[in-house]
Coordinates of C-alpha atoms in Angstrom, one line a residue:
Chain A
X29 CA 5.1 6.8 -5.4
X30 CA 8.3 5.4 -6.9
X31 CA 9.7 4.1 -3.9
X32 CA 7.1 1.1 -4.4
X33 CA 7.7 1.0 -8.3
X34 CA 8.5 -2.3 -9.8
X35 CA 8.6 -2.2 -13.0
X36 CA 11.5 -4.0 -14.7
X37 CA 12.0 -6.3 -11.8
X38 CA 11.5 -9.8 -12.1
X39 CA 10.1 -12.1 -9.2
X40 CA 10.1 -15.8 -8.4
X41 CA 7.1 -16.7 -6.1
X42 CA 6.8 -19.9 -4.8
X43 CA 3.8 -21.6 -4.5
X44 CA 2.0 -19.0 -6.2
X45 CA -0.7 -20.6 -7.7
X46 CA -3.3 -19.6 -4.8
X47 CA -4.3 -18.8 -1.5
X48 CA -1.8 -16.1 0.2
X49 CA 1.1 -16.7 -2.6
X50 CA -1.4 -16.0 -5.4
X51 CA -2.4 -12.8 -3.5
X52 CA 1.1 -11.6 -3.3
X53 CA 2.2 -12.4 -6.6
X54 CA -0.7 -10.6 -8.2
X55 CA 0.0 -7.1 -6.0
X56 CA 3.9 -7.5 -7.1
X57 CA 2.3 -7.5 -10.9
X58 CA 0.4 -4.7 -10.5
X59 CA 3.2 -2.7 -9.1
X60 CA 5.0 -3.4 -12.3
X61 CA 6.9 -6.6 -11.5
X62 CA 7.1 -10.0 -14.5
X63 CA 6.3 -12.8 -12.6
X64 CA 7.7 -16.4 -12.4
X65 CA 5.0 -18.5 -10.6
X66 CA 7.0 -21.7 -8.8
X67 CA 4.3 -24.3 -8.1
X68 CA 3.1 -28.1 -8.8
X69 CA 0.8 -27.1 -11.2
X70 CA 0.5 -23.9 -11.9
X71 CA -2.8 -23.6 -13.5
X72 CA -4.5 -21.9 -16.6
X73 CA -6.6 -20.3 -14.2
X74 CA -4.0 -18.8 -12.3
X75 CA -2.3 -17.1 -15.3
X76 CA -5.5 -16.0 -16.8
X77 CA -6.3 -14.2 -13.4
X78 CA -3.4 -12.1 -14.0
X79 CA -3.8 -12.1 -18.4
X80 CA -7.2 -10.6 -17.2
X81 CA -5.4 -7.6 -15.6
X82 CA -2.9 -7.3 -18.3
X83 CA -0.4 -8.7 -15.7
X84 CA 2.5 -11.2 -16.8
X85 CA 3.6 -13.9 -15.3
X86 CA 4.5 -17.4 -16.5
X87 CA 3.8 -20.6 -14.9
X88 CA 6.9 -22.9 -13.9
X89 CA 5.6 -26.7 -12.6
X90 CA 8.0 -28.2 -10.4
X91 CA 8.5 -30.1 -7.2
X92 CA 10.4 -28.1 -4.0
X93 CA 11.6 -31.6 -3.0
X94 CA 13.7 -32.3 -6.3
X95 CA 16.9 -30.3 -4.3
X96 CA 19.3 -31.2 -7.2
X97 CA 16.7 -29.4 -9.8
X98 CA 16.9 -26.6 -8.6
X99 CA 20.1 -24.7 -10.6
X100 CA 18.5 -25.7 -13.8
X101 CA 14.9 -24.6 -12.7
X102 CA 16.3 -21.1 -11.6
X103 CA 19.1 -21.6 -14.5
X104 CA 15.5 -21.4 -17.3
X105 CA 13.8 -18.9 -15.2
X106 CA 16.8 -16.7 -15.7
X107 CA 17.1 -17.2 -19.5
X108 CA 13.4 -16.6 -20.0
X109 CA 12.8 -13.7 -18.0
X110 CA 15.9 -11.9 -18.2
X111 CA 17.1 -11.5 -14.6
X112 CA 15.6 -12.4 -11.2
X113 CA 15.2 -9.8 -8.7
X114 CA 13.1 -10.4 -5.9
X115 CA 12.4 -14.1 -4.6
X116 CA 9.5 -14.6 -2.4
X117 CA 9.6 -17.8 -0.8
X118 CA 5.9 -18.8 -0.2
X119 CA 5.4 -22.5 -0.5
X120 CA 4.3 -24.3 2.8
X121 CA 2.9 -27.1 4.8
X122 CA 1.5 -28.4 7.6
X123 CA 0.6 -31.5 9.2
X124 CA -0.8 -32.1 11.9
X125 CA -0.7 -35.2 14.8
X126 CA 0.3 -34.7 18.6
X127 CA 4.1 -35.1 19.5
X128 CA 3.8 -38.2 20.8
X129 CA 3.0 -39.9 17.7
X130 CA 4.3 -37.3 15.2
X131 CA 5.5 -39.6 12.2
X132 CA 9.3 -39.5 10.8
X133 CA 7.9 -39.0 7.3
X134 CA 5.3 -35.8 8.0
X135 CA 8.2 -33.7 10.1
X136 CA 10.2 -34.8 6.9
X137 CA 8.1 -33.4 4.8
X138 CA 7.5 -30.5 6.7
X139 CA 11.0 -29.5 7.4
X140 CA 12.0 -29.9 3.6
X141 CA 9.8 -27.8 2.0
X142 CA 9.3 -25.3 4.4
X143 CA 13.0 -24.9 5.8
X144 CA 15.6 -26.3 3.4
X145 CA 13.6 -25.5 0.5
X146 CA 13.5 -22.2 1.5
X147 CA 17.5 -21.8 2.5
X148 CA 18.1 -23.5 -1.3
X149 CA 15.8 -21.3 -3.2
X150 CA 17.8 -18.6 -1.4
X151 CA 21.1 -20.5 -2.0
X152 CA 20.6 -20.7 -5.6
X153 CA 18.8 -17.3 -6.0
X154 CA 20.9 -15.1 -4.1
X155 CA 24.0 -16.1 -6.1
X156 CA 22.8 -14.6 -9.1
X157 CA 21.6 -11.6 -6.7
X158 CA 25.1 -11.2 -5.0
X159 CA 26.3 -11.1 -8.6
X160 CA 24.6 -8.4 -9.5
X161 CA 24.6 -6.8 -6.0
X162 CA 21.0 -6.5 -6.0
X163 CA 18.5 -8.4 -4.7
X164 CA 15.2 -9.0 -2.6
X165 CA 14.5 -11.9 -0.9
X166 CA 11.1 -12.3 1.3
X167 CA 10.5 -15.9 3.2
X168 CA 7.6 -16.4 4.9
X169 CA 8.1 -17.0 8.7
X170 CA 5.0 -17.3 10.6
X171 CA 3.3 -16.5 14.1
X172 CA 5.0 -20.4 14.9
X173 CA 8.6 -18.6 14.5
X174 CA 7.2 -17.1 17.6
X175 CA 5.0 -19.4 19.2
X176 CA 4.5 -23.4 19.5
X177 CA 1.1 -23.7 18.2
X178 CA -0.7 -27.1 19.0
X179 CA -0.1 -30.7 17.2
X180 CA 2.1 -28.7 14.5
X181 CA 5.3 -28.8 15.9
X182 CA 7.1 -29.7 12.7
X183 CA 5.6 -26.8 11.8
X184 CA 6.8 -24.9 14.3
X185 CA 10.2 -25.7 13.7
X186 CA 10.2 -25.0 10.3
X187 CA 9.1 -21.6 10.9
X188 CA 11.7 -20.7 13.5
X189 CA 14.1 -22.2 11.5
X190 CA 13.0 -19.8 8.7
X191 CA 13.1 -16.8 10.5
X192 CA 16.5 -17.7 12.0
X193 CA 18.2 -18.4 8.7
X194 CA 16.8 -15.3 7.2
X195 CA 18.8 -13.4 9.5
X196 CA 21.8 -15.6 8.9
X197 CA 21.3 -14.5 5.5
X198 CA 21.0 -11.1 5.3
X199 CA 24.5 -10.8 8.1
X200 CA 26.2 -12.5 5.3
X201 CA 24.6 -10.7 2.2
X202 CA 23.0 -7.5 3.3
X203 CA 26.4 -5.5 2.2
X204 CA 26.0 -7.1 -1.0
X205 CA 22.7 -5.6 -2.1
X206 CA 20.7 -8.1 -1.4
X207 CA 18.0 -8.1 1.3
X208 CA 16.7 -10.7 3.0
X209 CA 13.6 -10.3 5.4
X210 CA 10.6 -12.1 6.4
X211 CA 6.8 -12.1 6.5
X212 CA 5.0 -13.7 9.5
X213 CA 1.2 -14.1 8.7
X214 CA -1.1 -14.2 11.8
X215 CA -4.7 -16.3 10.9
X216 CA -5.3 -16.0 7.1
X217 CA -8.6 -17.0 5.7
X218 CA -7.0 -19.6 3.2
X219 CA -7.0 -23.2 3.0
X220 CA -4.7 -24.5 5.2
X221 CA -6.2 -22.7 7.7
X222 CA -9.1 -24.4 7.2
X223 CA -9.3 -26.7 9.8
X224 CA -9.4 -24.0 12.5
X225 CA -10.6 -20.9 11.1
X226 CA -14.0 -21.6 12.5
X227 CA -12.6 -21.5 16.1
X228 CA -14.0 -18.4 17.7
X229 CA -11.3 -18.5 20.3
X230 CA -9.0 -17.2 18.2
X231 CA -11.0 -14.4 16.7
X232 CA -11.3 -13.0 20.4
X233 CA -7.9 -13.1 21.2
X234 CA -7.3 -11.1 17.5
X235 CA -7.4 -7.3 18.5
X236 CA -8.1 -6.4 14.7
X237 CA -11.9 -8.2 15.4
X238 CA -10.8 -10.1 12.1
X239 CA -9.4 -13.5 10.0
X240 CA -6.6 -11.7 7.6
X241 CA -7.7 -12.1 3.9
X242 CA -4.6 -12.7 1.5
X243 CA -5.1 -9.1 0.0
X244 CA -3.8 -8.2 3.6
X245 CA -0.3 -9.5 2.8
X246 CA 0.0 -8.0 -0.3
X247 CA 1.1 -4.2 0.6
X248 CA 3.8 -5.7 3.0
X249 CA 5.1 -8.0 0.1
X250 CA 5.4 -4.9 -2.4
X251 CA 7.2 -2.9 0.6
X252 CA 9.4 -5.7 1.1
X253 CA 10.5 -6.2 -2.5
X254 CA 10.7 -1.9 -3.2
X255 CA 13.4 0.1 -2.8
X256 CA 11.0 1.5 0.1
X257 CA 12.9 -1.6 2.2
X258 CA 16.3 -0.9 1.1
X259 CA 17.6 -0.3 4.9
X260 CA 15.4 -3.0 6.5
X261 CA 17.7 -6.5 6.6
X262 CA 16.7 -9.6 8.5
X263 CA 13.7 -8.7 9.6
X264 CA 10.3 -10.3 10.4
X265 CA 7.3 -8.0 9.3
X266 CA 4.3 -9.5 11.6
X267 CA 1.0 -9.2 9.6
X268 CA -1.5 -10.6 12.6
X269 CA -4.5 -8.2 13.4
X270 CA -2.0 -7.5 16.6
X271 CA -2.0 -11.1 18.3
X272 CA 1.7 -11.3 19.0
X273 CA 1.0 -7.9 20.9
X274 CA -1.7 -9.5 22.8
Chain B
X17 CA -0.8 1.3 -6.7
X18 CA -3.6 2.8 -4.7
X19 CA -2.7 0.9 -1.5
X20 CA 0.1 3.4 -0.7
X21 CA -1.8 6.3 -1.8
X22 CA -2.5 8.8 0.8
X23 CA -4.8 11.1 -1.1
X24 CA -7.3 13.3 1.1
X25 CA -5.6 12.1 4.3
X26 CA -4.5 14.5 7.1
X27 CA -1.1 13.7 8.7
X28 CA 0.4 14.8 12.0
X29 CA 3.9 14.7 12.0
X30 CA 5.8 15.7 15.4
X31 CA 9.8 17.0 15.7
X32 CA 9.6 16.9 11.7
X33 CA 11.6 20.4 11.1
X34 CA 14.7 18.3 10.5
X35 CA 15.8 15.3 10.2
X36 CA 14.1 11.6 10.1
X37 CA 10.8 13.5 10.8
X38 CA 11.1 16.0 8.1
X39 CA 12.2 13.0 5.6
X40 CA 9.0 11.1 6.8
X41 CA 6.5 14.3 6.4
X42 CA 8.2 14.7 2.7
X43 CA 7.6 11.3 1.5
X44 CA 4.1 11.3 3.5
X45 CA 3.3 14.7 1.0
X46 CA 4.2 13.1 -2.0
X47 CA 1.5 10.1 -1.7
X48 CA -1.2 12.5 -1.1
X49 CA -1.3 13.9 2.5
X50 CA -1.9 16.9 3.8
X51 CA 0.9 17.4 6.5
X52 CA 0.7 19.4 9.8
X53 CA 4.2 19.6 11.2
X54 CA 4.3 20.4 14.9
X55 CA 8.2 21.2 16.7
X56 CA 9.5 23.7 18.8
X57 CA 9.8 26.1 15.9
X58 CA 8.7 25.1 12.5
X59 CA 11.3 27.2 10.2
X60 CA 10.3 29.2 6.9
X61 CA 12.7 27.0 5.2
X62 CA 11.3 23.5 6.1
X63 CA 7.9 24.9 4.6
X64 CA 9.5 25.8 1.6
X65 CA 11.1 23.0 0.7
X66 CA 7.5 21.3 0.8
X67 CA 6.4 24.0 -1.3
X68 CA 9.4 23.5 -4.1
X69 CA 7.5 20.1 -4.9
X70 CA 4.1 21.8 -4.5
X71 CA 3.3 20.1 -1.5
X72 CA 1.1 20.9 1.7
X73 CA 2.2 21.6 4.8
X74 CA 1.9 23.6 8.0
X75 CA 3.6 24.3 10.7
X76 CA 2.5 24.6 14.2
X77 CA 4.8 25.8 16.5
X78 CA 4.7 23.9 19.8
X79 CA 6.3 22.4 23.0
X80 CA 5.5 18.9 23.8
X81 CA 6.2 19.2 27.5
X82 CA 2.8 21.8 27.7
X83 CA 0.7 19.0 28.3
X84 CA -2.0 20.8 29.4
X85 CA -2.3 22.4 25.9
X86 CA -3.1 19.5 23.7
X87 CA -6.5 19.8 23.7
X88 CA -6.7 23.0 22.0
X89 CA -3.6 22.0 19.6
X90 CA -5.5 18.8 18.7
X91 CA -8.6 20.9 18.0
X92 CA -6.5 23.4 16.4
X93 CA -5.6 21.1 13.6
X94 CA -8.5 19.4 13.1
X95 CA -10.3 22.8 12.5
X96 CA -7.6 23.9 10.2
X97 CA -7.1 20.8 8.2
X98 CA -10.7 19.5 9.0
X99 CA -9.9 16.0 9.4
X100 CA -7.0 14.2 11.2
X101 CA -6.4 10.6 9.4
X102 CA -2.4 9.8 10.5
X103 CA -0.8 10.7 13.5
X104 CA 3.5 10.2 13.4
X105 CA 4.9 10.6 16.8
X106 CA 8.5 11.6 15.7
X107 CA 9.6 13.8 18.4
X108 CA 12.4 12.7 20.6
X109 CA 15.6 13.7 22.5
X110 CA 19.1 12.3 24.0
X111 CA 20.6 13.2 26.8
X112 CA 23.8 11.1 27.4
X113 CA 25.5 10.3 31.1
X114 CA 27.4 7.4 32.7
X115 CA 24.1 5.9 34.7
X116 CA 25.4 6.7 38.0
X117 CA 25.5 10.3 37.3
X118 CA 22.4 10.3 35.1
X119 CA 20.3 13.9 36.7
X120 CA 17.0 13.7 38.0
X121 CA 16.1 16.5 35.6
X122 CA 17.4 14.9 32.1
X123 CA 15.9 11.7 32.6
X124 CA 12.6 13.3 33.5
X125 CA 12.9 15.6 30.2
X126 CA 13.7 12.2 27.6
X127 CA 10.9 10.4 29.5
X128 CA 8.1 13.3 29.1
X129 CA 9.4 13.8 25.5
X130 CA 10.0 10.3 24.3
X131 CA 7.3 8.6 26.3
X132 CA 4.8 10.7 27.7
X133 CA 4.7 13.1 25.2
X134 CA 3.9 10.3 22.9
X135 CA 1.3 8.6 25.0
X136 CA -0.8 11.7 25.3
X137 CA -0.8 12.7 22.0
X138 CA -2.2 9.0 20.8
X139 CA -5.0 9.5 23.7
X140 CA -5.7 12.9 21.9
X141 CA -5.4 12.0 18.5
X142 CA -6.7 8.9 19.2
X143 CA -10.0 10.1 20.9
X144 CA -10.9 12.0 17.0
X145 CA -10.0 8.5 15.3
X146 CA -12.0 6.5 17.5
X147 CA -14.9 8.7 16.8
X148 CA -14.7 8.5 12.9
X149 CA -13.4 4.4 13.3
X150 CA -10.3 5.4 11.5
X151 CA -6.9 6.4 11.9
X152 CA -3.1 5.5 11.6
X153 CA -0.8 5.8 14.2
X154 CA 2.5 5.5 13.9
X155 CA 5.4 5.9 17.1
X156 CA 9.0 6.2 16.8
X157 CA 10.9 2.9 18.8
X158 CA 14.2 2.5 18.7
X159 CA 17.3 -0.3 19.1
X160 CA 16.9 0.4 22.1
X161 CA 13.3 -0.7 23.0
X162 CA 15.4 -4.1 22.3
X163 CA 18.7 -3.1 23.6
X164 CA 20.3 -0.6 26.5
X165 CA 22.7 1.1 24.8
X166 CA 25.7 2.9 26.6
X167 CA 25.6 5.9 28.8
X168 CA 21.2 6.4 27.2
X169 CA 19.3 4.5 30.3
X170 CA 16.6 7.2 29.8
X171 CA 16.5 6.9 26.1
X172 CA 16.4 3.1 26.3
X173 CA 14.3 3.6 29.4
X174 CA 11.7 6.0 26.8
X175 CA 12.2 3.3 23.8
X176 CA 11.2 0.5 25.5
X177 CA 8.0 2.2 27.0
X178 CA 7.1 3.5 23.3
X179 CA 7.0 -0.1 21.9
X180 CA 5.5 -1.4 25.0
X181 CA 2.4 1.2 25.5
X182 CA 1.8 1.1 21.9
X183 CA 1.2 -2.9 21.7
X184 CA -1.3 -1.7 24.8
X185 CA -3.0 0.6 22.6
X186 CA -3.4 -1.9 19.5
X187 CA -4.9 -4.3 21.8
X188 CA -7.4 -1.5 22.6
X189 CA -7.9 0.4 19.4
X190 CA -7.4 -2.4 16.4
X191 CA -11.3 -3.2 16.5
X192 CA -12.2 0.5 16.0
X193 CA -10.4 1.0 12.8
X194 CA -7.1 2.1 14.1
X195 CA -3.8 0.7 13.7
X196 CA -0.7 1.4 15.7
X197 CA 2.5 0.7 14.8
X198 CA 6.4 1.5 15.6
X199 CA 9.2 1.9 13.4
X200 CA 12.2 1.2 15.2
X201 CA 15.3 2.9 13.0
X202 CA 18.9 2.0 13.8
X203 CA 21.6 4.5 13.6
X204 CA 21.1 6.8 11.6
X205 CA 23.2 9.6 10.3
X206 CA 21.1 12.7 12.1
X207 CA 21.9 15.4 14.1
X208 CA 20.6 13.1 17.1
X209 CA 23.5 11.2 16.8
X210 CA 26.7 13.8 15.8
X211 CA 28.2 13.0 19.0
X212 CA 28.9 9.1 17.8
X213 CA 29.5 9.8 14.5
X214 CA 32.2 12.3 15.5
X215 CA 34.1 9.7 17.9
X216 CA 35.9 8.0 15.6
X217 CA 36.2 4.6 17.8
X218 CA 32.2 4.4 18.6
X219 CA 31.4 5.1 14.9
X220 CA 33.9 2.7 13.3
X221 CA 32.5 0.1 16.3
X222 CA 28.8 1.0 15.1
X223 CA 29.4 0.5 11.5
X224 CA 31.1 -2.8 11.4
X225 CA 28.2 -4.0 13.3
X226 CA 25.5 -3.3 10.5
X227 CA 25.3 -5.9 7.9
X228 CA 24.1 -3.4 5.3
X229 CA 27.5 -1.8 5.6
X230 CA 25.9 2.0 6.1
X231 CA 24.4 3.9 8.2
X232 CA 21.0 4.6 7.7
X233 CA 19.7 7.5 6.3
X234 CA 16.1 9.8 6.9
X235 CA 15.0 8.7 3.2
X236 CA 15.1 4.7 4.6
X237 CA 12.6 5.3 6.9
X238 CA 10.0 7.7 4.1
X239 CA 9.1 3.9 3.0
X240 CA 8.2 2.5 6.5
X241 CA 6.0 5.5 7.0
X242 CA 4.3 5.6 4.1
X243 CA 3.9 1.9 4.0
X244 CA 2.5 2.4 8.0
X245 CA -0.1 5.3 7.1
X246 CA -1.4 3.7 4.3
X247 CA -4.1 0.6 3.5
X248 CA -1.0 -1.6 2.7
X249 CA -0.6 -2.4 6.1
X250 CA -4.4 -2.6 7.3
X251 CA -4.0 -6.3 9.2
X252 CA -1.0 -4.7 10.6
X253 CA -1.2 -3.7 14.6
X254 CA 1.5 -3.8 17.2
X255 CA 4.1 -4.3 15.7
X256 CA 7.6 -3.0 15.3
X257 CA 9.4 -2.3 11.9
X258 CA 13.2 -2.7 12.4
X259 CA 15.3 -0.1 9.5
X260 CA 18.3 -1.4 10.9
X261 CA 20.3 -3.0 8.5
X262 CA 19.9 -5.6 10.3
X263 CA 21.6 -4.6 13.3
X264 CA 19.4 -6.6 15.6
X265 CA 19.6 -9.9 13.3
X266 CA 23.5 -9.6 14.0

C-alpha cells in the first residue's frame, strides 16, 4: 500500500490540538508522516497522545491572526523539521447571531482565520513547495461552501471563499507539483458542533443514519496528502453521510 | 495503515481487461481483494499480469447489454468467490457524431452501457450487500456529468445519469451499510480517447486546459479506488471524486 505511504514527509496542521484536526493529524502520523501541530496552545496532552503511539509530532503555539508572523513561524518549522510537505489547513470558527445584527468584529474574526488565514498559510507554505516542486496542500471547505446554513453567514462566506481560492490555487500551482484540494465535512460530533448536534432534524435528513466522528476524516486526509492524489487538483472531497446528495 | 486494507474482500470490477479498469482491479489486488473481472472477453494476458504479482483474479466473460442474464452472473460470482464486498462499475463506451446526425442506435448502445448497464448491476449487486449490511459501490462519472463535451451528447447524456442515479441510490442505501460513490476522471490517456489524442489541435486544446500540465493516466485513478472501496471513506456517500487535474476548477 505505498500509494498512501508517508513516511519522510513532513506536515503542518493547523489547529491540531483536537477535535477533527487532532483526528487528522494523528492518521497522517501513523501513515508515517512528522508532524508540526499549529495551535494556541498545543497541549502536553496532545503530544503525549501521539508519544503514546510512538508518533512524532511537535507542538508550535501561535496565533493565525498575527499575519506578519507567519514567514518566521513557517521559517522555524522548516529548520526544525527539515522540509514541509503537506499543509493541512484546519483551524476554524464560527459565530453565530442572525444577519440583521451580525457584529463588524465576529464576521472579522470569522473571515480572518478561516479565509485569509488559510490563503496565507498557503501563501507562505506553497513557496517553499513550488520550490521544491512538490507539495500537498488540504483546506478545509465545508458543507457552508455549498450551502447558507442558518445565523452563520460569516461562516458561510468563509467557506466558499475557501473552496473558491483552493481552486485559484491549484490553476496556478498544480503544474508545479503542488496540489491543492479541499475537505468539506458534513455534521461532525466535535465541539463546535455542539450547539446543534442534538437536533434530530438533521440526523434524518443524513442518509448514512449517522453524526461523522473525526476518525471519519482521517482516511480522506491521508488520500489527500499521498501520492494516491497526485492527479486530483482543486477539488472538494465531501465527507457528509451523503447530505449534499440529498 | 489498515484503513486502506482490503484483505478478505471480494471485488467486482467491470470493462477492466484494459485500461482505467484494469489499472483499478491491479491496485484493488494489491491491498487485499480478491478480484472478479467481467468484459466482453477477459484475455489470458490480463490474468497473467495479476498473476506476475501473485495476485487473484478471474475473469468472467460477459456482455453488459444481456440484461436478462445478471441474475445468474451475480450468483455466479458470489458462488465462486463466496462473498461480493466491492462492486466497480467501470465499463463504458464512446460513440462520437455532430448531435444532429447522432443514430438512434449509438446513443441507445452508450446509454444501456454507461447508464443502464450500471444501474442494473448496483440493483443486483446491491440486493447481496443489502442483505449482509455491507458493501462498496463505486461508478465511473465523468467531465461530462458536469460538462457536454463536443460531438458525445450520449456520453454526456450517460455521465450525467451515472452521478445523478447514484446520489439516488446513497440516499437509499447509506443506512444499510453501503456507500456509493463516483470517480469522475478527466482525460485520460486510454484507448477510449485515441481519437483526441491523435488530432493534434483537440489534444494541444485539452492539455493547456489542465492545470496539472498532463494528462491523466490509469495509475491516478488506483488511489481513488482503493481509497472508495476501503473503510477510509466510510462517512463518504454520494459524492463525486474529480482526477482531473483540476480541469473543472479551471
Amino acid at each position: 500500500m505505498s500509494l498512501f505511504d508517508l513516511k519522510g514527509k513532513v506536515a503542518i496542521v493547523t489547529g491540531g490540538n483536537r477535535g477533527l484536526g487532532k483526528a487528522m493529524a494523528l492518521e497522517l502520523a501513523r501513515s508515517g508522516a512528522t508532524i508540526a501541530l499549529v495551535d494556541i496552545k498545543v497541549s502536553n496532552e496532545t503530544l503525549a497522545d501521539f508519544e503514546k503511539e510512538g508518533l512524532k509530532a511537535t507542538g508550535y503555539d501561535f496565533n493565525l491572526t498575527h499575519f506578519d508572523e507567519y514567514s518566521s513561524l513557517v521559517a522555524k518549522i522548516l529548520k526544525d523539521q527539515g522540509s514541509i510537505d503537506i499543509l493541512v489547513n484546519n483551524a476554524g470558527v464560527k459565530k453565530s447571531h442572525p444577519a440583521v445584527e451580525y457584529p463588524k468584529n465576529d464576521w472579522d474574526f470569522v473571515m480572518d482565520i478561516n479565509a485569509t488565514a488559510v490563503f496565507y498559510m498557503c501563501q507562505t507554505v506553497g513557496k517553499i513547495m513550488i520550490e521544491k516542486g512538490y507539495g500537498k496542500i488540504i483546506n478545509m471547505a465545508s458543507l457552508l461552501s455549498f450551502q447558507g446554513g442558518t445565523t452563520v453567514p460569516s461562516y458561510a462566506a468563509s467557506k466558499g471563499a475557501v473552496m473558491q481560492f483552493s481552486k485559484s490555487l491549484s490553476n496556478e500551482w498544480a503544474s508545479k507539483g503542488v496540489n491543492v484540494n479541499c475537505i468539506a465535512p458534513g455534521n461532525f460530533n466535535t465541539e463546535m458542533s455542539a450547539d446543534f448536534i442534538h437536533n434530530p432534524k438533521i440526523l434524518e435528513r443524513t442518509p448514512a443514519g449517522r453524526w461523522g466522528e473525526p476518525e471519519d476524516l482521517a482516511g480522506t486526509a491521508v488520500y489527500l496528502a499521498s501520492k494516491a492524489s497526485d492527479y486530483v487538483n482543486g477539488h472538494t472531497l465531501v465527507v457528509d453521510g451523503g447530505i449534499l446528495g440529498r | 495503515m489498515s484503513l486502506f486494507d482490503l484483505k478478505g474482500k471480494v471485488a467486482i470490477v467491470t470493462g477492466a481487461n484494459q485500461g482505467l479498469g484494469k489499472g483499478m482491479a491491479l491496485e484493488l489486488a494489491r491491498c487485499g481483494a480478491k478480484v472478479a473481472i467481467i468484459d466482453l472477453k477477459v484475455s489470458a494476458e490480463t490474468i497473467a499480469d495479476f498473476e506476475k504479482e501473485g495476485l487473484q483474479a478471474t475473469g468472467y466473460d460477459f456482455n453488459l447489454a444481456d440484461f436478462d442474464k445478471y441474475p445468474s452472473l451475480v450468483a455466479k460470482i458470489l458462488k465462486e468467490q463466496g462473498s461480493i464486498d466491492i462492486l466497480l462499475n467501470n465499463a463504458g463506451v464512446q460513440k462520437r457524431h455532430p448531435a444532429e446526425d447522432f443514430p438512434k442506435k449509438d446513443w441507445d448502445f452508450v446509454m444501456d452501457i454507461n447508464a443502464n448497464a450500471v444501474f442494473y448491476m448496483c440493483q443486483e449487486v446491491g440486493k447481496v450487500m443489502i442483505e449482509k449490511g455491507y458493501g462498496k459501490i463505486i461508478n465511473l462519472a465523468s467531465l461530462l456529468s458536469f460538462q457536454g463535451g463536443l460531438t458525445v451528447p450520449a456520453y454526456a447524456a450517460s455521465k450525467g445519469a451515472v452521478m445523478q442515479f447514484s446520489k439516488s441510490l446513497s440516499n437509499e442505501w447509506a443506512s444499510k451499510g453501503i456507500t456509493i460513490n463516483c470517480i469522475a476522471p478527466g482525460y485520460m490517456d486510454t484507448e477510449m480517447n485515441t481519437a483526441l489524442v491523435a488530432d493534434k489541435t483537440r489534444s494541444r486544446q485539452i492539455l493547456e486546459r489542465i492545470p496539472a500540465g498532463r494528462w491523466g493516466t490509469p495509475e491516478d485513478l488506483a488511489g481513488a479506488a482503493v481509497f472508495l472501496a476501503s473503510k477510509a471513506s466510510d462517512y463518504i456517500n454520494g459524492h463525486v471524486i474529480a482526477v482531473d487535474g483540476g480541469w473543472l476548477g479551471r
